[in-house]
Amino acid sequence: MTYILGSMLAFAFLRLSLFFLDQNFAMYFDDVALTMVLGGTLAVGIISAPWQCWGYFVTSLKGVLFGLQRAERRFIEEALVFVRNPQAYRKDKPKTIADEIYLDGKELLELQFTPEDIQTILGERLHQLVNKRDMVSAFFLNLAKYPPAFGLVGTVLGLVNLMRAITEGLDPAQTGVKMALALVATLYGLLFANFIISPFAEALEKQVDKERFQGEIAMQAVLLCAEGVDLLKSQEMLNSFLPKRKRVNILDDAISEEMSA
């Protein structure tokens, strides 16, 4: 949601700037510039995209736009519920790294793996899950450098066309207009890179960091369950992931009711 709000705010200030200039968006439209920037960026994206991680593209998009992670305190409460009764954990379609860690951990517990083996296996799976998401965020970070380059190409095309028109006897009154339109391609490239792609990549990196953090909590919950640690000690261990003001107390009615359900 923050990505959407930030994009709306950026668009609003852009519109306000045009208002102060007594201009509108139609004055900045150029089909050649738009085709060059969007087409070039799309082509590079198709070439360089990590298609082996295609499934994470949609998940990443949903995560950045709508958010998939739970609040920190709520997540610790869910971890304690898992420690209390891992067999009751149900998640047919895992959406986050933590969901997958819980499902894999539940399976390993049922197979009676040792805590050391569980830690090794889940640690590697956590690493691989995070790595795949990092590949997606790195793709968008790298993609952000291309729109300005294609915008410059569009500007060069526009200037070449302008010089040709001047040679053929272009009306001097139209020279400034055509030059302005030629520069629009550079503007498109800068806006597309810095208003859309780069903020999305940064938001995606933050989401991956949060998913990694929650995955570590989920793995710790599975290990506590495997080691047979009692609920109170598990609470104190899991609370280590939170600031003091957000820590969970298993005596809270809300948690007690959920655990007894």
PDB file of C-alpha atoms in Angstrom:
ATOM      1  CA  MET A   1       0.000   0.000   0.000  1.00  0.00           C
ATOM      2  CA  THR A   2       2.844   2.449   0.706  1.00  0.00           C
ATOM      3  CA  TYR A   3       4.019   2.048  -2.894  1.00  0.00           C
ATOM      4  CA  ILE A   4       0.581   3.016  -4.200  1.00  0.00           C
ATOM      5  CA  LEU A   5       0.305   5.967  -1.820  1.00  0.00           C
ATOM      6  CA  GLY A   6       3.805   7.163  -2.670  1.00  0.00           C
ATOM      7  CA  SER A   7       3.126   6.891  -6.410  1.00  0.00           C
ATOM      8  CA  MET A   8      -0.100   8.846  -6.041  1.00  0.00           C
ATOM      9  CA  LEU A   9       1.729  11.544  -4.079  1.00  0.00           C
ATOM     10  CA  ALA A  10       4.467  11.791  -6.729  1.00  0.00           C
ATOM     11  CA  PHE A  11       1.847  12.063  -9.470  1.00  0.00           C
ATOM     12  CA  ALA A  12      -0.001  14.749  -7.507  1.00  0.00           C
ATOM     13  CA  PHE A  13       3.135  16.879  -7.142  1.00  0.00           C
ATOM     14  CA  LEU A  14       3.923  16.405 -10.827  1.00  0.00           C
ATOM     15  CA  ARG A  15       0.440  17.602 -11.673  1.00  0.00           C
ATOM     16  CA  LEU A  16       0.864  20.533  -9.297  1.00  0.00           C
ATOM     17  CA  SER A  17       4.105  21.507 -11.028  1.00  0.00           C
ATOM     18  CA  LEU A  18       2.322  21.557 -14.385  1.00  0.00           C
ATOM     19  CA  PHE A  19      -0.418  23.669 -12.824  1.00  0.00           C
ATOM     20  CA  PHE A  20       2.135  26.268 -11.728  1.00  0.00           C
ATOM     21  CA  LEU A  21       3.533  26.270 -15.276  1.00  0.00           C
ATOM     22  CA  ASP A  22       0.001  26.686 -16.655  1.00  0.00           C
ATOM     23  CA  GLN A  23       0.451  23.518 -18.714  1.00  0.00           C
ATOM     24  CA  ASN A  24      -1.196  20.102 -19.042  1.00  0.00           C
ATOM     25  CA  PHE A  25      -0.098  16.544 -19.736  1.00  0.00           C
ATOM     26  CA  ALA A  26      -1.175  16.735 -23.379  1.00  0.00           C
ATOM     27  CA  MET A  27       1.628  19.203 -24.055  1.00  0.00           C
ATOM     28  CA  TYR A  28       4.153  16.538 -23.046  1.00  0.00           C
ATOM     29  CA  PHE A  29       2.802  13.672 -25.111  1.00  0.00           C
ATOM     30  CA  ASP A  30       4.925  12.274 -27.915  1.00  0.00           C
ATOM     31  CA  ASP A  31       4.172   8.868 -29.403  1.00  0.00           C
ATOM     32  CA  VAL A  32       7.722   8.305 -30.686  1.00  0.00           C
ATOM     33  CA  ALA A  33       9.238   9.021 -27.267  1.00  0.00           C
ATOM     34  CA  LEU A  34       6.712   6.804 -25.497  1.00  0.00           C
ATOM     35  CA  THR A  35       7.271   3.960 -27.945  1.00  0.00           C
ATOM     36  CA  MET A  36      11.054   4.206 -27.614  1.00  0.00           C
ATOM     37  CA  VAL A  37      11.116   4.235 -23.805  1.00  0.00           C
ATOM     38  CA  LEU A  38       8.414   1.641 -23.135  1.00  0.00           C
ATOM     39  CA  GLY A  39       9.365  -0.628 -26.022  1.00  0.00           C
ATOM     40  CA  GLY A  40      13.075  -0.545 -25.264  1.00  0.00           C
ATOM     41  CA  THR A  41      12.585  -1.147 -21.544  1.00  0.00           C
ATOM     42  CA  LEU A  42      10.164  -4.003 -22.215  1.00  0.00           C
ATOM     43  CA  ALA A  43      12.607  -5.620 -24.634  1.00  0.00           C
ATOM     44  CA  VAL A  44      15.469  -5.456 -22.135  1.00  0.00           C
ATOM     45  CA  GLY A  45      13.164  -6.767 -19.417  1.00  0.00           C
ATOM     46  CA  ILE A  46      12.246  -9.803 -21.505  1.00  0.00           C
ATOM     47  CA  ILE A  47      15.907 -10.508 -22.221  1.00  0.00           C
ATOM     48  CA  SER A  48      17.221 -10.122 -18.669  1.00  0.00           C
ATOM     49  CA  ALA A  49      14.286 -11.350 -16.564  1.00  0.00           C
ATOM     50  CA  PRO A  50      14.980 -14.339 -14.272  1.00  0.00           C
ATOM     51  CA  TRP A  51      12.234 -16.470 -15.796  1.00  0.00           C
ATOM     52  CA  GLN A  52      13.088 -19.382 -13.504  1.00  0.00           C
ATOM     53  CA  CYS A  53      11.580 -17.253 -10.728  1.00  0.00           C
ATOM     54  CA  TRP A  54       8.461 -16.363 -12.709  1.00  0.00           C
ATOM     55  CA  GLY A  55       6.148 -17.562  -9.942  1.00  0.00           C
ATOM     56  CA  TYR A  56       7.587 -14.951  -7.600  1.00  0.00           C
ATOM     57  CA  PHE A  57       6.879 -12.056  -9.988  1.00  0.00           C
ATOM     58  CA  VAL A  58       3.137 -12.216  -9.346  1.00  0.00           C
ATOM     59  CA  THR A  59       3.626 -12.827  -5.629  1.00  0.00           C
ATOM     60  CA  SER A  60       6.051  -9.911  -5.426  1.00  0.00           C
ATOM     61  CA  LEU A  61       3.647  -7.622  -7.262  1.00  0.00           C
ATOM     62  CA  LYS A  62       0.806  -8.505  -4.909  1.00  0.00           C
ATOM     63  CA  GLY A  63       3.065  -8.130  -1.891  1.00  0.00           C
ATOM     64  CA  VAL A  64       4.239  -4.636  -2.842  1.00  0.00           C
ATOM     65  CA  LEU A  65       0.800  -3.389  -3.875  1.00  0.00           C
ATOM     66  CA  PHE A  66      -1.356  -4.964  -1.182  1.00  0.00           C
ATOM     67  CA  GLY A  67       0.989  -6.435   1.444  1.00  0.00           C
ATOM     68  CA  LEU A  68       1.045 -10.112   2.460  1.00  0.00           C
ATOM     69  CA  GLN A  69       2.912 -10.032   5.760  1.00  0.00           C
ATOM     70  CA  ARG A  70       1.283  -9.967   9.155  1.00  0.00           C
ATOM     71  CA  ALA A  71       2.135  -7.456  11.863  1.00  0.00           C
ATOM     72  CA  GLU A  72       5.182  -8.405  13.955  1.00  0.00           C
ATOM     73  CA  ARG A  73       3.269  -9.045  17.181  1.00  0.00           C
ATOM     74  CA  ARG A  74       0.594 -11.009  15.366  1.00  0.00           C
ATOM     75  CA  PHE A  75       3.268 -13.120  13.720  1.00  0.00           C
ATOM     76  CA  ILE A  76       4.846 -14.034  17.068  1.00  0.00           C
ATOM     77  CA  GLU A  77       1.415 -15.054  18.320  1.00  0.00           C
ATOM     78  CA  GLU A  78       1.023 -17.367  15.318  1.00  0.00           C
ATOM     79  CA  ALA A  79       4.479 -18.806  15.999  1.00  0.00           C
ATOM     80  CA  LEU A  80       3.443 -19.639  19.565  1.00  0.00           C
ATOM     81  CA  VAL A  81       0.273 -21.279  18.274  1.00  0.00           C
ATOM     82  CA  PHE A  82       2.475 -23.441  16.032  1.00  0.00           C
ATOM     83  CA  VAL A  83       4.747 -24.368  18.960  1.00  0.00           C
ATOM     84  CA  ARG A  84       1.703 -25.345  20.989  1.00  0.00           C
ATOM     85  CA  ASN A  85       0.228 -27.600  18.312  1.00  0.00           C
ATOM     86  CA  PRO A  86       2.113 -27.902  14.991  1.00  0.00           C
ATOM     87  CA  GLN A  87      -0.278 -30.570  13.718  1.00  0.00           C
ATOM     88  CA  ALA A  88      -3.092 -28.029  13.673  1.00  0.00           C
ATOM     89  CA  TYR A  89      -1.254 -25.763  11.227  1.00  0.00           C
ATOM     90  CA  ARG A  90      -3.135 -25.528   7.931  1.00  0.00           C
ATOM     91  CA  LYS A  91      -2.046 -23.529   4.898  1.00  0.00           C
ATOM     92  CA  ASP A  92      -2.972 -25.088   1.562  1.00  0.00           C
ATOM     93  CA  LYS A  93      -1.502 -22.268  -0.549  1.00  0.00           C
ATOM     94  CA  PRO A  94       1.559 -20.700   1.100  1.00  0.00           C
ATOM     95  CA  LYS A  95       1.961 -17.033   0.182  1.00  0.00           C
ATOM     96  CA  THR A  96       5.075 -16.059   2.117  1.00  0.00           C
ATOM     97  CA  ILE A  97       8.433 -17.554   3.047  1.00  0.00           C
ATOM     98  CA  ALA A  98       7.205 -18.136   6.590  1.00  0.00           C
ATOM     99  CA  ASP A  99       4.210 -20.122   5.318  1.00  0.00           C
ATOM    100  CA  GLU A 100       6.530 -22.445   3.404  1.00  0.00           C
ATOM    101  CA  ILE A 101       8.881 -22.825   6.387  1.00  0.00           C
ATOM    102  CA  TYR A 102       5.978 -23.767   8.646  1.00  0.00           C
ATOM    103  CA  LEU A 103       4.666 -26.349   6.175  1.00  0.00           C
ATOM    104  CA  ASP A 104       8.108 -27.867   5.619  1.00  0.00           C
ATOM    105  CA  GLY A 105       8.808 -27.785   9.353  1.00  0.00           C
ATOM    106  CA  LYS A 106       5.556 -29.557  10.104  1.00  0.00           C
ATOM    107  CA  GLU A 107       6.493 -32.296   7.636  1.00  0.00           C
ATOM    108  CA  LEU A 108       9.978 -32.697   9.126  1.00  0.00           C
ATOM    109  CA  LEU A 109       8.515 -32.925  12.620  1.00  0.00           C
ATOM    110  CA  GLU A 110       6.143 -35.645  11.470  1.00  0.00           C
ATOM    111  CA  LEU A 111       9.111 -37.529   9.993  1.00  0.00           C
ATOM    112  CA  GLN A 112      10.842 -37.231  13.386  1.00  0.00           C
ATOM    113  CA  PHE A 113      13.999 -35.546  12.131  1.00  0.00           C
ATOM    114  CA  THR A 114      16.443 -34.400  14.800  1.00  0.00           C
ATOM    115  CA  PRO A 115      16.552 -30.678  15.698  1.00  0.00           C
ATOM    116  CA  GLU A 116      20.025 -30.445  14.133  1.00  0.00           C
ATOM    117  CA  ASP A 117      18.803 -31.923  10.846  1.00  0.00           C
ATOM    118  CA  ILE A 118      15.730 -29.692  10.861  1.00  0.00           C
ATOM    119  CA  GLN A 119      17.878 -26.606  11.398  1.00  0.00           C
ATOM    120  CA  THR A 120      20.169 -27.578   8.523  1.00  0.00           C
ATOM    121  CA  ILE A 121      17.332 -28.359   6.109  1.00  0.00           C
ATOM    122  CA  LEU A 122      15.150 -25.360   6.945  1.00  0.00           C
ATOM    123  CA  GLY A 123      18.174 -23.057   6.978  1.00  0.00           C
ATOM    124  CA  GLU A 124      19.020 -24.055   3.416  1.00  0.00           C
ATOM    125  CA  ARG A 125      15.403 -23.762   2.280  1.00  0.00           C
ATOM    126  CA  LEU A 126      15.132 -20.321   3.837  1.00  0.00           C
ATOM    127  CA  HIS A 127      18.307 -19.283   2.028  1.00  0.00           C
ATOM    128  CA  GLN A 128      17.012 -20.540  -1.325  1.00  0.00           C
ATOM    129  CA  LEU A 129      13.571 -18.953  -0.907  1.00  0.00           C
ATOM    130  CA  VAL A 130      15.106 -15.594  -0.040  1.00  0.00           C
ATOM    131  CA  ASN A 131      17.614 -15.894  -2.888  1.00  0.00           C
ATOM    132  CA  LYS A 132      14.841 -16.380  -5.462  1.00  0.00           C
ATOM    133  CA  ARG A 133      13.035 -13.278  -4.229  1.00  0.00           C
ATOM    134  CA  ASP A 134      16.300 -11.338  -4.193  1.00  0.00           C
ATOM    135  CA  MET A 135      16.745 -12.214  -7.859  1.00  0.00           C
ATOM    136  CA  VAL A 136      13.401 -10.587  -8.640  1.00  0.00           C
ATOM    137  CA  SER A 137      14.219  -7.392  -6.726  1.00  0.00           C
ATOM    138  CA  ALA A 138      17.700  -7.251  -8.308  1.00  0.00           C
ATOM    139  CA  PHE A 139      16.091  -7.562 -11.741  1.00  0.00           C
ATOM    140  CA  PHE A 140      13.973  -4.454 -11.170  1.00  0.00           C
ATOM    141  CA  LEU A 141      16.913  -2.533  -9.701  1.00  0.00           C
ATOM    142  CA  ASN A 142      18.948  -3.277 -12.828  1.00  0.00           C
ATOM    143  CA  LEU A 143      16.004  -2.551 -15.120  1.00  0.00           C
ATOM    144  CA  ALA A 144      15.712   0.987 -13.718  1.00  0.00           C
ATOM    145  CA  LYS A 145      18.922   2.075 -15.459  1.00  0.00           C
ATOM    146  CA  TYR A 146      17.550   1.436 -18.960  1.00  0.00           C
ATOM    147  CA  PRO A 147      14.592   3.860 -19.390  1.00  0.00           C
ATOM    148  CA  PRO A 148      16.839   6.979 -19.232  1.00  0.00           C
ATOM    149  CA  ALA A 149      19.124   5.406 -21.849  1.00  0.00           C
ATOM    150  CA  PHE A 150      16.230   4.699 -24.191  1.00  0.00           C
ATOM    151  CA  GLY A 151      14.893   8.175 -23.464  1.00  0.00           C
ATOM    152  CA  LEU A 152      18.193   9.583 -24.678  1.00  0.00           C
ATOM    153  CA  VAL A 153      17.911   7.469 -27.829  1.00  0.00           C
ATOM    154  CA  GLY A 154      14.432   8.886 -28.386  1.00  0.00           C
ATOM    155  CA  THR A 155      15.775  12.412 -27.923  1.00  0.00           C
ATOM    156  CA  VAL A 156      18.522  11.795 -30.488  1.00  0.00           C
ATOM    157  CA  LEU A 157      15.926  10.505 -32.960  1.00  0.00           C
ATOM    158  CA  GLY A 158      13.837  13.607 -32.347  1.00  0.00           C
ATOM    159  CA  LEU A 159      16.802  15.935 -32.850  1.00  0.00           C
ATOM    160  CA  VAL A 160      17.811  14.152 -36.062  1.00  0.00           C
ATOM    161  CA  ASN A 161      14.257  14.576 -37.314  1.00  0.00           C
ATOM    162  CA  LEU A 162      14.381  18.249 -36.310  1.00  0.00           C
ATOM    163  CA  MET A 163      17.619  18.875 -38.200  1.00  0.00           C
ATOM    164  CA  ARG A 164      16.187  17.177 -41.271  1.00  0.00           C
ATOM    165  CA  ALA A 165      13.050  19.321 -41.047  1.00  0.00           C
ATOM    166  CA  ILE A 166      15.108  22.517 -40.713  1.00  0.00           C
ATOM    167  CA  THR A 167      17.110  21.534 -43.793  1.00  0.00           C
ATOM    168  CA  GLU A 168      13.873  21.044 -45.709  1.00  0.00           C
ATOM    169  CA  GLY A 169      12.665  24.524 -44.759  1.00  0.00           C
ATOM    170  CA  LEU A 170      10.802  24.074 -41.468  1.00  0.00           C
ATOM    171  CA  ASP A 171       8.872  27.114 -40.291  1.00  0.00           C
ATOM    172  CA  PRO A 172      11.069  28.802 -37.618  1.00  0.00           C
ATOM    173  CA  ALA A 173       8.033  29.047 -35.348  1.00  0.00           C
ATOM    174  CA  GLN A 174       7.855  25.236 -35.226  1.00  0.00           C
ATOM    175  CA  THR A 175      11.523  24.700 -34.421  1.00  0.00           C
ATOM    176  CA  GLY A 176      11.129  25.251 -30.677  1.00  0.00           C
ATOM    177  CA  VAL A 177       8.091  22.979 -30.507  1.00  0.00           C
ATOM    178  CA  LYS A 178       9.863  20.113 -32.259  1.00  0.00           C
ATOM    179  CA  MET A 179      12.945  20.530 -30.079  1.00  0.00           C
ATOM    180  CA  ALA A 180      10.783  20.437 -26.954  1.00  0.00           C
ATOM    181  CA  LEU A 181       9.098  17.242 -28.146  1.00  0.00           C
ATOM    182  CA  ALA A 182      12.507  15.703 -28.819  1.00  0.00           C
ATOM    183  CA  LEU A 183      13.499  16.351 -25.194  1.00  0.00           C
ATOM    184  CA  VAL A 184      10.292  14.736 -23.941  1.00  0.00           C
ATOM    185  CA  ALA A 185      11.811  11.285 -24.535  1.00  0.00           C
ATOM    186  CA  THR A 186      14.496  11.987 -21.932  1.00  0.00           C
ATOM    187  CA  LEU A 187      11.789  13.147 -19.532  1.00  0.00           C
ATOM    188  CA  TYR A 188       9.828   9.923 -20.094  1.00  0.00           C
ATOM    189  CA  GLY A 189      12.906   7.850 -19.340  1.00  0.00           C
ATOM    190  CA  LEU A 190      13.654   9.701 -16.111  1.00  0.00           C
ATOM    191  CA  LEU A 191      10.055   9.548 -14.910  1.00  0.00           C
ATOM    192  CA  PHE A 192       9.630   5.879 -15.769  1.00  0.00           C
ATOM    193  CA  ALA A 193      12.859   4.927 -13.994  1.00  0.00           C
ATOM    194  CA  ASN A 194      12.514   7.123 -10.907  1.00  0.00           C
ATOM    195  CA  PHE A 195       8.741   7.270 -10.436  1.00  0.00           C
ATOM    196  CA  ILE A 196       7.862   3.647 -11.192  1.00  0.00           C
ATOM    197  CA  ILE A 197      10.646   1.073 -11.469  1.00  0.00           C
ATOM    198  CA  SER A 198      13.143   2.226  -8.821  1.00  0.00           C
ATOM    199  CA  PRO A 199      10.502   2.797  -6.094  1.00  0.00           C
ATOM    200  CA  PHE A 200       9.000  -0.611  -6.894  1.00  0.00           C
ATOM    201  CA  ALA A 201      12.422  -2.265  -6.614  1.00  0.00           C
ATOM    202  CA  GLU A 202      13.102  -0.539  -3.282  1.00  0.00           C
ATOM    203  CA  ALA A 203       9.686  -1.553  -1.946  1.00  0.00           C
ATOM    204  CA  LEU A 204      10.338  -5.114  -3.090  1.00  0.00           C
ATOM    205  CA  GLU A 205      13.679  -5.184  -1.262  1.00  0.00           C
ATOM    206  CA  LYS A 206      11.966  -4.073   1.938  1.00  0.00           C
ATOM    207  CA  GLN A 207       9.352  -6.791   1.490  1.00  0.00           C
ATOM    208  CA  VAL A 208      12.025  -9.461   0.993  1.00  0.00           C
ATOM    209  CA  ASP A 209      13.822  -8.301   4.154  1.00  0.00           C
ATOM    210  CA  LYS A 210      10.577  -8.554   6.102  1.00  0.00           C
ATOM    211  CA  GLU A 211       9.843 -12.001   4.693  1.00  0.00           C
ATOM    212  CA  ARG A 212      13.360 -13.123   5.604  1.00  0.00           C
ATOM    213  CA  PHE A 213      12.819 -11.877   9.154  1.00  0.00           C
ATOM    214  CA  GLN A 214       9.507 -13.703   9.452  1.00  0.00           C
ATOM    215  CA  GLY A 215      11.040 -16.827   7.928  1.00  0.00           C
ATOM    216  CA  GLU A 216      13.698 -16.809  10.650  1.00  0.00           C
ATOM    217  CA  ILE A 217      10.981 -16.559  13.298  1.00  0.00           C
ATOM    218  CA  ALA A 218       9.086 -19.440  11.700  1.00  0.00           C
ATOM    219  CA  MET A 219      12.233 -21.586  11.637  1.00  0.00           C
ATOM    220  CA  GLN A 220      12.909 -20.777  15.284  1.00  0.00           C
ATOM    221  CA  ALA A 221       9.346 -21.818  16.173  1.00  0.00           C
ATOM    222  CA  VAL A 222       9.823 -25.156  14.401  1.00  0.00           C
ATOM    223  CA  LEU A 223      13.123 -25.753  16.222  1.00  0.00           C
ATOM    224  CA  LEU A 224      11.569 -24.926  19.595  1.00  0.00           C
ATOM    225  CA  CYS A 225       8.856 -27.440  18.852  1.00  0.00           C
ATOM    226  CA  ALA A 226      11.413 -30.064  17.775  1.00  0.00           C
ATOM    227  CA  GLU A 227      13.423 -29.553  20.967  1.00  0.00           C
ATOM    228  CA  GLY A 228      10.318 -29.883  23.129  1.00  0.00           C
ATOM    229  CA  VAL A 229      10.767 -26.459  24.743  1.00  0.00           C
ATOM    230  CA  ASP A 230       7.824 -25.479  26.925  1.00  0.00           C
ATOM    231  CA  LEU A 231       5.508 -22.670  25.870  1.00  0.00           C
ATOM    232  CA  LEU A 232       6.725 -20.067  28.355  1.00  0.00           C
ATOM    233  CA  LYS A 233      10.374 -20.477  27.347  1.00  0.00           C
ATOM    234  CA  SER A 234       9.341 -20.459  23.701  1.00  0.00           C
ATOM    235  CA  GLN A 235       7.551 -17.179  24.271  1.00  0.00           C
ATOM    236  CA  GLU A 236      10.656 -15.582  25.764  1.00  0.00           C
ATOM    237  CA  MET A 237      12.832 -16.880  22.939  1.00  0.00           C
ATOM    238  CA  LEU A 238      10.474 -15.605  20.219  1.00  0.00           C
ATOM    239  CA  ASN A 239      10.007 -12.279  22.001  1.00  0.00           C
ATOM    240  CA  SER A 240      13.703 -11.676  21.393  1.00  0.00           C
ATOM    241  CA  PHE A 241      12.764 -10.807  17.810  1.00  0.00           C
ATOM    242  CA  LEU A 242      10.549  -7.919  18.959  1.00  0.00           C
ATOM    243  CA  PRO A 243      11.102  -4.581  20.698  1.00  0.00           C
ATOM    244  CA  LYS A 244      10.017  -4.648  24.323  1.00  0.00           C
ATOM    245  CA  ARG A 245       6.804  -2.688  23.805  1.00  0.00           C
ATOM    246  CA  LYS A 246       5.555  -5.230  21.236  1.00  0.00           C
ATOM    247  CA  ARG A 247       6.363  -8.432  23.105  1.00  0.00           C
ATOM    248  CA  VAL A 248       3.739 -11.128  23.537  1.00  0.00           C
ATOM    249  CA  ASN A 249       2.357 -12.514  26.784  1.00  0.00           C
ATOM    250  CA  ILE A 250       0.747 -15.946  26.573  1.00  0.00           C
ATOM    251  CA  LEU A 251      -1.499 -15.005  29.473  1.00  0.00           C
ATOM    252  CA  ASP A 252      -3.294 -12.506  27.230  1.00  0.00           C
ATOM    253  CA  ASP A 253      -6.881 -13.589  26.695  1.00  0.00           C
ATOM    254  CA  ALA A 254      -6.719 -13.292  22.934  1.00  0.00           C
ATOM    255  CA  ILE A 255      -3.806 -15.699  22.631  1.00  0.00           C
ATOM    256  CA  SER A 256      -5.134 -18.081  25.236  1.00  0.00           C
ATOM    257  CA  GLU A 257      -8.456 -18.337  23.427  1.00  0.00           C
ATOM    258  CA  GLU A 258      -6.744 -18.970  20.097  1.00  0.00           C
ATOM    259  CA  MET A 259      -4.542 -21.676  21.563  1.00  0.00           C
ATOM    260  CA  SER A 260      -7.470 -23.408  23.174  1.00  0.00           C
ATOM    261  CA  ALA A 261      -9.468 -23.320  19.936  1.00  0.00           C
TER     262      ALA A 261
END
